[in-house]
Short mmCIF file of C-alpha atoms and ligand atoms in Angstrom, two decimals:
data_model
loop_
_atom_site.label_atom_id
_atom_site.label_comp_id
_atom_site.label_asym_id
_atom_site.label_seq_id
_atom_site.Cartn_x
_atom_site.Cartn_y
_atom_site.Cartn_z
CA UNK R 251 -54.14 -44.74 33.72
CA UNK R 252 -55.11 -44.29 37.35
CA UNK R 253 -55.30 -48.04 37.79
CA UNK R 254 -51.90 -48.48 36.20
CA UNK R 255 -50.41 -45.78 38.40
CA UNK R 256 -51.97 -47.42 41.44
CA UNK R 257 -50.44 -50.72 40.41
CA UNK R 258 -47.02 -49.18 39.93
CA UNK R 259 -47.22 -47.43 43.31
CA UNK R 260 -48.17 -50.61 45.06
CA UNK R 261 -45.31 -52.55 43.53
CA UNK R 262 -42.83 -49.82 44.47
CA UNK R 263 -44.20 -49.72 48.04
CA UNK R 264 -43.81 -53.48 48.25
CA UNK R 265 -40.21 -53.27 47.06
CA UNK R 266 -39.33 -50.57 49.62
CA UNK R 267 -40.90 -52.67 52.36
CA UNK R 268 -38.95 -55.77 51.45
CA UNK R 269 -35.66 -53.84 51.40
CA UNK R 270 -36.46 -51.88 54.58
CA UNK R 271 -37.34 -54.89 56.69
CA UNK R 272 -35.12 -57.46 54.95
CA UNK R 273 -38.07 -59.79 54.92
CA UNK R 274 -37.59 -63.05 53.11
CA UNK R 275 -40.46 -62.71 50.69
CA UNK R 276 -40.09 -64.86 47.62
CA UNK R 277 -39.64 -62.04 45.17
CA UNK R 278 -41.31 -58.71 44.78
CA UNK R 279 -44.69 -58.50 43.06
CA UNK R 280 -44.01 -57.01 39.67
CA UNK R 281 -46.47 -55.01 37.66
CA UNK R 282 -46.44 -55.85 33.97
CA UNK R 283 -48.50 -57.38 31.28
CA UNK R 284 -49.29 -61.01 30.70
CA UNK R 285 -49.22 -62.26 27.12
CA UNK R 286 -51.23 -65.36 26.20
CA UNK R 287 -51.05 -67.25 22.90
CA UNK R 288 -54.49 -68.85 23.02
CA UNK R 289 -56.15 -71.90 21.47
CA UNK R 290 -54.16 -74.65 23.19
CA UNK R 291 -56.14 -77.35 25.07
CA UNK R 292 -54.68 -77.33 28.58
CA UNK R 293 -53.81 -80.42 30.55
CA UNK R 294 -51.97 -80.69 33.83
CA UNK R 295 -51.95 -80.86 37.59
CA UNK R 296 -52.24 -77.82 39.88
CA UNK R 297 -51.67 -77.65 43.64
CA UNK R 298 -54.15 -75.06 44.90
CA UNK R 299 -52.52 -72.54 47.25
CA UNK R 300 -53.89 -71.22 50.54
CA UNK R 301 -56.90 -68.93 50.56
CA UNK R 302 -56.32 -65.17 50.31
CA UNK R 303 -59.66 -64.48 51.97
CA UNK R 304 -58.75 -66.69 54.91
CA UNK R 305 -55.12 -65.55 55.25
CA UNK R 306 -56.12 -61.89 55.68
CA UNK R 307 -58.43 -62.28 58.73
CA UNK R 308 -56.07 -64.91 60.16
CA UNK R 309 -53.16 -62.46 60.00
CA UNK R 310 -55.33 -59.85 61.73
CA UNK R 311 -56.28 -62.44 64.36
CA UNK R 312 -52.64 -62.97 65.35
CA UNK R 313 -52.84 -59.53 67.01
CA UNK R 314 -55.18 -60.97 69.64
CA UNK R 315 -52.73 -63.59 70.92
CA UNK R 316 -49.90 -61.38 72.17
CA UNK R 317 -47.54 -64.27 71.39
CA UNK R 318 -46.15 -66.13 68.38
CA UNK R 319 -48.46 -67.57 65.73
CA UNK R 320 -47.43 -69.77 62.81
CA UNK R 321 -49.61 -69.82 59.68
CA UNK R 322 -48.86 -72.60 57.20
CA UNK R 323 -50.06 -72.63 53.56
CA UNK R 324 -50.11 -68.83 53.56
CA UNK R 325 -50.02 -67.76 49.89
CA UNK R 326 -47.39 -65.35 48.52
CA UNK R 327 -49.81 -62.69 47.25
CA UNK R 328 -49.61 -58.90 47.20
CA UNK R 329 -52.71 -58.67 49.43
CA UNK R 330 -51.05 -60.96 51.99
CA UNK R 331 -47.91 -58.85 51.60
CA UNK R 332 -50.00 -55.75 52.37
CA UNK R 333 -51.42 -57.37 55.52
CA UNK R 334 -47.90 -58.29 56.64
CA UNK R 335 -46.81 -54.68 56.10
CA UNK R 336 -49.60 -53.53 58.40
CA UNK R 337 -48.59 -56.01 61.10
CA UNK R 338 -44.96 -54.95 60.76
CA UNK R 339 -45.93 -51.27 61.05
CA UNK R 340 -47.97 -52.04 64.18
CA UNK R 341 -44.80 -53.43 65.79
CA UNK R 342 -45.13 -57.15 65.13
CA UNK R 343 -42.24 -59.39 64.16
CA UNK R 344 -42.89 -61.26 60.91
CA UNK R 345 -40.94 -63.73 58.85
CA UNK R 346 -41.86 -65.85 55.87
CA UNK R 347 -40.23 -69.20 55.10
CA UNK R 348 -41.83 -70.64 51.99
CA UNK R 349 -45.57 -70.76 52.63
CA UNK R 350 -45.16 -70.46 56.40
CA UNK R 351 -45.57 -67.02 57.96
CA UNK R 352 -44.59 -66.57 61.61
CA UNK R 353 -45.98 -63.54 63.45
CA UNK R 354 -44.97 -62.37 66.92
CA UNK R 355 -47.30 -59.68 68.27
CA UNK R 356 -45.78 -59.38 71.73
CA UNK R 357 -44.40 -55.89 71.03
CA UNK R 358 -47.47 -54.44 69.38
CA UNK R 359 -46.96 -50.69 69.78
CA UNK R 360 -49.07 -48.77 67.24
CA UNK R 361 -52.84 -48.46 67.13
CA UNK R 362 -53.01 -46.59 63.82
CA UNK R 363 -52.77 -47.96 60.27
CA UNK R 364 -51.19 -45.49 57.81
CA UNK R 365 -53.34 -44.26 54.95
CA UNK R 366 -51.19 -45.77 52.21
CA UNK R 367 -51.45 -49.21 53.78
CA UNK R 368 -55.20 -48.83 54.26
CA UNK R 369 -55.66 -47.75 50.67
CA UNK R 370 -53.42 -50.51 49.33
CA UNK R 371 -55.95 -53.11 50.39
CA UNK R 372 -59.48 -52.11 51.32
CA UNK R 373 -60.03 -55.35 53.23
CA UNK R 374 -57.59 -53.94 55.82
CA UNK R 375 -60.82 -52.97 57.60
CA UNK R 376 -60.65 -56.42 59.16
CA UNK R 377 -57.78 -55.13 61.36
CA UNK R 378 -60.20 -52.74 63.08
CA UNK R 379 -61.79 -55.31 65.37
CA UNK R 380 -58.51 -57.00 66.29
CA UNK R 381 -56.59 -53.79 67.14
CA UNK R 382 -59.58 -52.46 69.11
CA UNK R 383 -59.80 -55.66 71.14
CA UNK R 384 -56.06 -55.77 71.87
CA UNK R 385 -55.28 -52.07 72.47
CA UNK R 386 -58.66 -50.44 73.12
CA UNK R 387 -57.80 -47.77 70.56
CA UNK R 388 -57.66 -47.63 66.74
CA UNK R 389 -57.15 -44.93 64.14
CA UNK R 390 -57.58 -45.86 60.51
CA UNK R 391 -58.62 -44.02 57.39
CA UNK R 392 -62.02 -44.81 55.98
CA UNK R 393 -61.37 -47.55 53.38
CA UNK R 394 -62.36 -46.23 49.99
CA UNK R 395 -64.64 -47.91 47.53
CA UNK R 396 -63.08 -50.17 44.98
CA UNK R 397 -63.66 -51.64 41.55
CA UNK R 398 -66.74 -53.48 42.75
CA UNK R 399 -68.69 -50.54 44.09
CA UNK R 400 -69.04 -48.36 47.16
CA UNK R 401 -68.08 -51.16 49.57
CA UNK R 402 -69.71 -49.52 52.65
CA UNK R 403 -68.67 -50.58 56.17
CA UNK R 404 -71.85 -49.55 58.02
CA UNK R 405 -72.46 -53.11 59.24
CA UNK R 406 -68.92 -53.31 60.65
CA UNK R 407 -69.23 -49.98 62.49
CA UNK R 408 -72.73 -50.61 63.85
CA UNK R 409 -71.69 -54.02 65.24
CA UNK R 410 -68.46 -52.74 66.82
CA UNK R 411 -70.37 -49.88 68.46
CA UNK R 412 -72.73 -52.48 69.95
CA UNK R 413 -69.65 -54.16 71.42
CA UNK R 414 -68.75 -50.90 73.17
CA UNK R 415 -66.30 -49.33 70.73
CA UNK R 416 -66.76 -45.56 70.50
CA UNK R 417 -66.19 -44.77 66.80
CA UNK R 418 -65.92 -41.19 65.54
CA UNK R 419 -65.81 -40.59 61.80
CA UNK R 420 -63.66 -37.47 61.47
CA UNK R 421 -62.30 -36.02 58.20
CA UNK R 422 -61.99 -39.40 56.53
CA UNK R 423 -60.61 -41.16 59.59
CA UNK R 424 -62.16 -43.56 62.07
CA UNK R 425 -61.00 -42.65 65.58
CA UNK R 426 -62.03 -45.48 67.89
CA UNK R 427 -61.66 -45.97 71.63
CA UNK R 428 -63.12 -48.27 74.25
CA UNK R 429 -63.08 -47.92 78.05
CA UNK R 430 -61.43 -51.21 78.95
CA UNK R 431 -62.52 -54.55 77.51
CA UNK R 432 -65.22 -54.62 74.86
CA UNK R 433 -68.55 -55.99 76.00
CA UNK R 434 -70.41 -58.92 74.46
CA UNK R 435 -73.68 -58.14 72.68
CA UNK R 436 -76.48 -59.75 70.68
CA UNK R 437 -75.88 -58.57 67.11
CA UNK R 438 -78.13 -59.07 64.10
CA UNK R 439 -76.66 -58.38 60.66
CA UNK R 440 -79.08 -57.08 58.01
CA UNK R 441 -76.84 -58.81 55.45
CA UNK R 442 -74.50 -61.78 56.10
CA UNK R 443 -71.41 -59.68 55.45
CA UNK R 444 -68.20 -61.74 55.44
CA UNK R 445 -65.99 -58.88 56.62
CA UNK R 446 -68.44 -57.68 59.26
CA UNK R 447 -68.79 -61.23 60.64
CA UNK R 448 -64.99 -61.49 60.80
CA UNK R 449 -64.63 -58.11 62.52
CA UNK R 450 -67.23 -59.06 65.13
CA UNK R 451 -65.52 -62.39 65.84
CA UNK R 452 -62.14 -60.65 66.18
CA UNK R 453 -63.53 -57.99 68.52
CA UNK R 454 -65.71 -60.35 70.59
CA UNK R 455 -63.23 -63.20 71.15
CA UNK R 456 -61.70 -61.40 74.17
CA UNK R 457 -64.70 -59.22 75.08
CA UNK R 458 -66.41 -59.46 78.46
CA UNK R 459 -69.43 -61.79 78.27
CA UNK R 460 -71.17 -63.51 75.36
CA UNK R 461 -71.69 -62.23 71.84
CA UNK R 462 -74.25 -63.73 69.47
CA UNK R 463 -74.10 -63.00 65.74
CA UNK R 464 -77.44 -63.52 64.00
CA UNK R 465 -77.46 -63.80 60.21
CA UNK R 466 -73.70 -64.37 60.22
CA UNK R 467 -71.79 -65.10 57.02
CA UNK R 468 -71.28 -68.87 56.58
CA UNK R 469 -68.28 -68.89 54.23
CA UNK R 470 -65.51 -71.49 54.80
CA UNK R 471 -63.16 -68.61 55.66
CA UNK R 472 -65.32 -67.82 58.70
CA UNK R 473 -64.96 -71.41 59.90
CA UNK R 474 -61.19 -71.26 59.32
CA UNK R 475 -60.92 -68.09 61.42
CA UNK R 476 -62.98 -69.60 64.27
CA UNK R 477 -60.91 -72.79 64.25
CA UNK R 478 -57.67 -70.82 64.50
CA UNK R 479 -58.97 -68.62 67.33
CA UNK R 480 -60.33 -71.63 69.23
CA UNK R 481 -56.86 -73.17 68.93
CA UNK R 482 -55.61 -69.94 70.56
CA UNK R 483 -58.04 -70.45 73.46
CA UNK R 484 -61.17 -68.70 72.20
CA UNK R 485 -64.69 -70.08 72.69
CA UNK R 486 -66.48 -69.68 69.39
CA UNK R 487 -69.39 -71.97 68.49
CA UNK R 488 -71.53 -72.29 65.38
CA UNK R 489 -69.12 -70.86 62.80
CA UNK R 490 -70.33 -71.88 59.33
CA UNK R 491 -73.96 -71.51 60.35
CA UNK R 492 -76.08 -68.38 60.43
CA UNK R 493 -75.84 -68.01 64.22
CA UNK R 494 -72.47 -67.83 66.00
CA UNK R 495 -71.90 -67.71 69.77
CA UNK R 496 -68.71 -66.26 71.22
CA UNK R 497 -67.95 -66.53 74.92
CA UNK R 498 -65.30 -63.87 75.51
CA UNK R 499 -62.07 -64.98 77.23
CA UNK R 500 -59.44 -62.83 78.87
CA UNK R 501 -56.37 -64.19 77.13
CA UNK R 502 -55.53 -65.85 73.83
CA UNK R 503 -52.27 -67.70 73.16
CA UNK R 504 -50.19 -68.05 70.02
CA UNK R 505 -50.78 -71.22 68.01
CA UNK R 506 -50.15 -72.89 64.66
CA UNK R 507 -52.67 -73.20 61.86
CA UNK R 508 -52.87 -74.32 58.24
CA UNK R 509 -54.80 -71.97 55.96
CA UNK R 510 -57.58 -73.67 53.97
CA UNK R 511 -57.17 -73.90 50.19
CA UNK R 512 -58.40 -71.05 48.02
CA UNK R 513 -61.78 -72.05 46.60
CA UNK R 514 -61.91 -69.29 43.99
CA UNK R 515 -58.43 -70.13 42.71
CA UNK R 516 -59.71 -73.70 42.33
CA UNK R 517 -62.71 -72.47 40.30
CA UNK R 518 -60.41 -70.33 38.17
CA UNK R 519 -58.10 -73.19 37.14
CA UNK R 520 -61.10 -75.43 36.46
CA UNK R 521 -62.36 -72.74 34.08
CA UNK R 522 -58.92 -72.44 32.45
CA UNK R 523 -59.04 -76.13 31.54
CA UNK R 524 -62.74 -76.10 30.63
CA UNK R 525 -62.55 -73.12 28.26
CA UNK R 526 -59.79 -74.80 26.21
CA UNK R 527 -61.52 -78.18 25.98
CA UNK R 528 -58.78 -79.59 28.16
CA UNK R 529 -58.48 -81.27 31.52
CA UNK R 530 -56.98 -80.55 34.93
CA UNK R 531 -56.33 -82.33 38.21
CA UNK R 532 -56.49 -79.98 41.22
CA UNK R 533 -54.60 -81.09 44.34
CA UNK R 534 -54.88 -79.88 47.96
CA UNK R 535 -58.37 -78.52 47.35
CA UNK R 536 -61.76 -78.97 49.01
CA UNK R 537 -64.58 -79.87 46.58
CA UNK R 538 -67.29 -79.15 49.18
CA UNK R 539 -66.21 -75.49 49.33
CA UNK R 540 -67.32 -75.04 45.71
CA UNK R 541 -70.36 -77.30 45.92
CA UNK R 542 -72.49 -74.64 44.22
CA UNK R 543 -70.11 -74.23 41.26
CA UNK R 544 -69.30 -77.82 40.27
CA UNK R 545 -72.91 -78.62 39.17
CA UNK R 546 -72.80 -75.58 36.85
CA UNK R 547 -69.60 -76.87 35.22
CA UNK R 548 -71.27 -80.29 34.81
CA UNK R 549 -74.36 -78.64 33.28
CA UNK R 550 -71.98 -76.97 30.81
CA UNK R 551 -70.77 -80.40 29.78
CA UNK R 552 -67.69 -81.00 31.92
CA UNK R 553 -66.97 -84.38 33.48
CA UNK R 554 -65.93 -83.91 37.13
CA UNK R 555 -64.54 -86.47 39.56
CA UNK R 556 -63.73 -85.54 43.18
CA UNK R 557 -61.95 -87.12 46.12
CA UNK R 558 -61.54 -85.53 49.59
CA UNK R 559 -58.81 -83.16 48.40
CA UNK R 560 -58.71 -83.42 44.60
CA UNK R 561 -60.94 -82.38 41.69
CA UNK R 562 -60.48 -83.78 38.20
CA UNK R 563 -62.22 -82.00 35.32
CA UNK R 564 -62.37 -83.03 31.66
CA UNK R 565 -64.08 -80.63 29.31
CA UNK R 566 -66.00 -81.26 26.08
CA UNK R 567 -64.83 -79.71 22.82
CA UNK R 568 -67.80 -77.34 22.97
CA UNK R 569 -69.58 -76.24 26.15
CA UNK R 570 -73.28 -75.92 26.83
CA UNK R 571 -74.66 -72.73 28.38
CA UNK R 572 -74.70 -72.40 32.15
CA UNK R 573 -78.41 -71.62 32.54
CA UNK R 574 -79.15 -68.83 35.04
CA UNK R 575 -76.42 -68.21 37.60
CA UNK R 576 -77.42 -66.13 40.66
CA UNK R 577 -74.65 -65.04 43.01
CA UNK R 578 -75.59 -65.51 46.67
CA UNK R 579 -73.99 -65.60 50.11
CA UNK R 580 -72.42 -68.97 50.96
CA UNK R 581 -73.43 -71.74 50.39
CA UNK R 582 -74.95 -70.13 47.27
CA UNK R 583 -73.00 -69.46 44.08
CA UNK R 584 -70.02 -67.27 45.07
CA UNK R 585 -69.85 -63.76 43.60
CA UNK R 586 -66.08 -64.21 43.17
CA UNK R 587 -66.77 -67.05 40.70
CA UNK R 588 -69.07 -64.91 38.55
CA UNK R 589 -66.37 -63.36 36.35
CA UNK R 590 -64.51 -66.65 35.68
CA UNK R 591 -67.76 -68.41 34.79
CA UNK R 592 -68.79 -65.50 32.57
CA UNK R 593 -65.57 -65.87 30.60
CA UNK R 594 -66.24 -69.59 30.27
CA UNK R 595 -69.82 -69.07 29.11
CA UNK R 596 -68.80 -66.75 26.24
CA UNK R 597 -67.80 -69.83 24.18
CA UNK R 598 -70.79 -72.06 24.87
CA UNK R 599 -73.46 -73.24 22.44
CA UNK R 600 -76.26 -71.25 24.04
CA UNK R 601 -77.13 -68.51 26.51
CA UNK R 602 -76.10 -68.01 30.13
CA UNK R 603 -77.75 -65.41 32.37
CA UNK R 604 -75.88 -63.97 35.36
CA UNK R 605 -77.65 -62.23 38.24
CA UNK R 606 -75.08 -60.43 40.43
CA UNK R 607 -76.83 -60.04 43.79
CA UNK R 608 -73.83 -59.22 45.97
CA UNK R 609 -71.94 -56.26 44.48
CA UNK R 610 -73.37 -53.33 42.55
CA UNK R 611 -70.60 -52.99 39.98
CA UNK R 612 -69.18 -56.39 39.24
CA UNK R 613 -69.57 -56.65 35.46
CA UNK R 614 -66.64 -54.41 34.50
CA UNK R 615 -64.87 -57.37 32.88
CA UNK R 616 -67.78 -57.71 30.39
CA UNK R 617 -66.55 -54.74 28.34
CA UNK R 618 -63.08 -56.25 28.03
CA UNK R 619 -64.51 -59.65 27.07
CA UNK R 620 -66.62 -57.95 24.38
CA UNK R 621 -63.39 -56.50 22.94
CA UNK R 622 -62.32 -60.14 22.48
CA UNK R 623 -65.48 -60.96 20.53
CA UNK R 624 -67.82 -62.02 23.32
CA UNK R 625 -71.56 -61.36 23.02
CA UNK R 626 -72.61 -59.94 26.40
CA UNK R 627 -75.37 -57.52 27.32
CA UNK R 628 -75.57 -56.09 30.83
CA UNK R 629 -78.44 -54.23 32.45
CA UNK R 630 -78.06 -53.43 36.16
CA UNK R 631 -77.39 -56.66 37.98
CA UNK R 632 -78.21 -58.83 34.97
CA UNK R 633 -75.75 -59.98 32.30
CA UNK R 634 -76.89 -62.07 29.32
CA UNK R 635 -74.10 -64.00 27.59
CA UNK R 636 -74.79 -65.49 24.16
CA UNK R 637 -72.11 -68.05 23.25
CA UNK R 638 -70.03 -67.25 20.15
CA UNK R 639 -68.01 -69.62 17.92
CA UNK R 640 -64.68 -68.14 19.00
CA UNK R 641 -62.92 -65.26 20.74
CA UNK R 642 -60.03 -63.25 19.33
CA UNK R 643 -56.88 -62.15 21.09
CA UNK R 644 -56.78 -58.44 21.98
CA UNK R 645 -55.06 -55.94 24.27
CA UNK R 646 -57.27 -55.73 27.36
CA UNK R 647 -57.06 -54.32 30.89
CA UNK R 648 -57.71 -56.18 34.11
CA UNK R 649 -60.38 -54.16 35.94
CA UNK R 650 -60.19 -55.99 39.27
CA UNK R 651 -58.94 -59.27 40.72
CA UNK R 652 -61.57 -61.70 39.40
CA UNK R 653 -62.19 -59.64 36.27
CA UNK R 654 -58.52 -60.09 35.48
CA UNK R 655 -58.87 -63.84 36.00
CA UNK R 656 -61.77 -63.79 33.52
CA UNK R 657 -59.54 -62.19 30.88
CA UNK R 658 -56.90 -64.88 31.40
CA UNK R 659 -59.55 -67.58 30.92
CA UNK R 660 -60.79 -65.90 27.74
CA UNK R 661 -57.24 -65.35 26.46
CA UNK R 662 -56.43 -69.06 26.85
CA UNK R 663 -59.24 -69.93 24.42
CA UNK R 664 -58.96 -66.93 22.08
CA UNK R 665 -57.42 -67.25 18.65
CA UNK R 666 -54.15 -65.32 18.56
CA UNK R 667 -52.40 -63.23 21.16
CA UNK R 668 -54.03 -61.56 24.18
CA UNK R 669 -52.14 -58.93 26.16
CA UNK R 670 -53.55 -58.26 29.62
CA UNK R 671 -52.34 -55.12 31.41
CA UNK R 672 -52.92 -54.07 35.04
CA UNK R 673 -51.97 -57.58 36.08
CA UNK R 674 -51.25 -56.25 39.59
CA UNK R 675 -54.96 -56.84 40.22
CA UNK R 676 -54.52 -60.53 39.48
CA UNK R 677 -51.35 -60.80 41.56
CA UNK R 678 -53.42 -59.80 44.60
CA UNK R 679 -55.08 -63.22 44.57
CA UNK R 680 -53.23 -65.69 42.33
CA UNK R 681 -49.82 -67.00 43.34
CA UNK R 682 -47.43 -67.67 40.41
CA UNK R 683 -50.19 -67.45 37.82
CA UNK R 684 -47.68 -67.74 34.96
CA UNK R 685 -46.01 -70.84 36.41
CA UNK R 686 -49.32 -72.57 37.04
CA UNK R 687 -50.66 -71.82 33.57
CA UNK R 688 -47.40 -73.06 32.02
CA UNK R 689 -47.73 -76.25 34.09
CA UNK R 690 -51.01 -76.80 32.26
CA UNK R 691 -49.33 -76.30 28.88
CA UNK R 692 -50.35 -72.69 28.26
CA UNK R 693 -48.20 -70.40 26.15
CA UNK R 694 -47.90 -67.38 28.50
CA UNK R 695 -45.18 -64.91 29.41
CA UNK R 696 -44.72 -61.57 31.15
CA UNK R 697 -43.82 -58.42 29.26
CA UNK R 698 -43.46 -54.70 30.04
C1 LIG D 270 -65.36 -60.61 51.14
O1 LIG D 270 -65.49 -59.22 50.92
C2 LIG D 270 -64.29 -61.08 50.17
N1 LIG D 270 -63.04 -60.38 50.46
C3 LIG D 270 -64.72 -60.78 48.74
O2 LIG D 270 -63.71 -61.31 47.88
C4 LIG D 270 -66.04 -61.50 48.47
O3 LIG D 270 -66.49 -61.17 47.17
C5 LIG D 270 -67.09 -61.06 49.51
O4 LIG D 270 -66.59 -61.30 50.84
C6 LIG D 270 -68.41 -61.80 49.34
O5 LIG D 270 -68.18 -63.16 49.45
C7 LIG D 270 -62.27 -60.80 51.48
O6 LIG D 270 -62.62 -61.73 52.19
C8 LIG D 270 -60.98 -60.08 51.71
P1 LIG D 270 -69.18 -58.52 52.27
P2 LIG D 270 -66.36 -58.32 51.95
O7 LIG D 270 -68.96 -57.69 53.46
O8 LIG D 270 -66.16 -58.82 53.32
C9 LIG D 270 -72.24 -55.02 51.40
C10 LIG D 270 -62.18 -61.29 46.11
O9 LIG D 270 -62.32 -61.20 44.89
N2 LIG D 270 -71.83 -54.48 52.71
O10 LIG D 270 -69.75 -59.89 52.43
O11 LIG D 270 -66.08 -56.91 51.66
C11 LIG D 270 -71.14 -54.88 50.38
O12 LIG D 270 -71.15 -53.59 49.80
C12 LIG D 270 -62.98 -60.40 47.04
O13 LIG D 270 -61.42 -62.12 46.69
C13 LIG D 270 -72.53 -53.41 53.25
O14 LIG D 270 -73.48 -52.91 52.65
O15 LIG D 270 -67.83 -58.68 51.45
C14 LIG D 270 -71.47 -55.95 49.38
O16 LIG D 270 -72.46 -55.46 48.49
C15 LIG D 270 -63.87 -59.42 46.29
N3 LIG D 270 -72.13 -52.90 54.44
C16 LIG D 270 -72.06 -57.05 50.24
O17 LIG D 270 -72.44 -56.43 51.49
C17 LIG D 270 -71.07 -53.43 55.13
O18 LIG D 270 -70.77 -52.94 56.23
C18 LIG D 270 -71.10 -58.19 50.53
O19 LIG D 270 -70.03 -57.65 51.23
C19 LIG D 270 -70.38 -54.52 54.56
C20 LIG D 270 -70.78 -55.04 53.36
#
């Protein structure tokens, strides 16, 4: 119930925002249920939209430029909507025209992010480094945990303190202040945290002196952020490797940038085709970004052909198991692909073992898949999936973004009707999920 209420609140907040600011968003993100009549082999072509997990730090990075930035291929997602609401609250001008979002941060006036906006999207923590660097002062509420676990931010705070930000944790708020420009530092991360790496880059780009990040996250989204900031005049070297150098500059300028394609959305649609014994051609994607996932799909029996920006997959009638899948920091198997692959493995001819090494509570979708007839046993960070002959449609609840995607994948293959509630989780990361599934021949529709 709480999740449903949260969803409803978020949709209402979004609606108010759109009306209040007259922004030209393409429609308000509705909260309802998705109904899937399963058992149809899918076949079609999907253009993969821009990456949510790149758009969010890029939107935060616009704060550093003090001018106008244009982000192309920016997906229409509720999480991106939430980031735009934060920028608008801070005093930035924002407009969306199709997949292009233009941000003008010249009149940035606020240094605080309201609680409701912080709670709407816990990855708002990535605004901390950017606001601190631009204004020297930040006040945000401590982002809560989420469906995946405690989601601590100790690595973020420790690194920003090393850069000279005085951070006081008071009654659930982070009150931060720096005396003048932040100062470069040599920072070693105990874990290659994506968000912490992004926050350090955002804070260090205009700091005084050089910052080195040791054991940095190497995800493609980190590279995308560095490329955008370098286009704005930053001096960031080594992004995509485990050591990043940042020579702080005094000023950054507005620039244009095209957001990279969403690699997890690509994996999800590949799984939608694979689970139904169908086929799919993905366009505007980057096969190398999912280089650790494609071999697993081939091991499960799928035929895969790639070009620079397309992936074609043709699935067998019956899949093999996926072996043992261990989630790891990039370039290892991505934790965000664990739930989609688990859904896929429920209908294979053997056993697949998942080892979730990144988040402490990322098997919540297993219970919902079991309601559909899956044979899954979880113990701590291990999940053992024994393939079953078929799944059955059921009423299930999306537990989180990728867990919801897993239920869609399972529903497409299940016999009968599947009704998925709490779809607001899925709308955080999948643009026009209904339209894309219909383009592949799926029988899906929204209902209240
Ligand atoms: C980013 O989250 C992504 N989100 C996640 O995608 C993704 O699963 C994750 O990276 C790993 O790839 C966005 O980019 C918006 P982390 P983030 O910091 O930055 C622990 C999705 O589905 N940790 O790399 O929060 C943390 O608890 C989302 O699109 C600390 O202990 O991930 C987790 O166990 C889900 N202290 C691990 O590190 C910290 O200060 C990985 O977290 C920070 C993190």
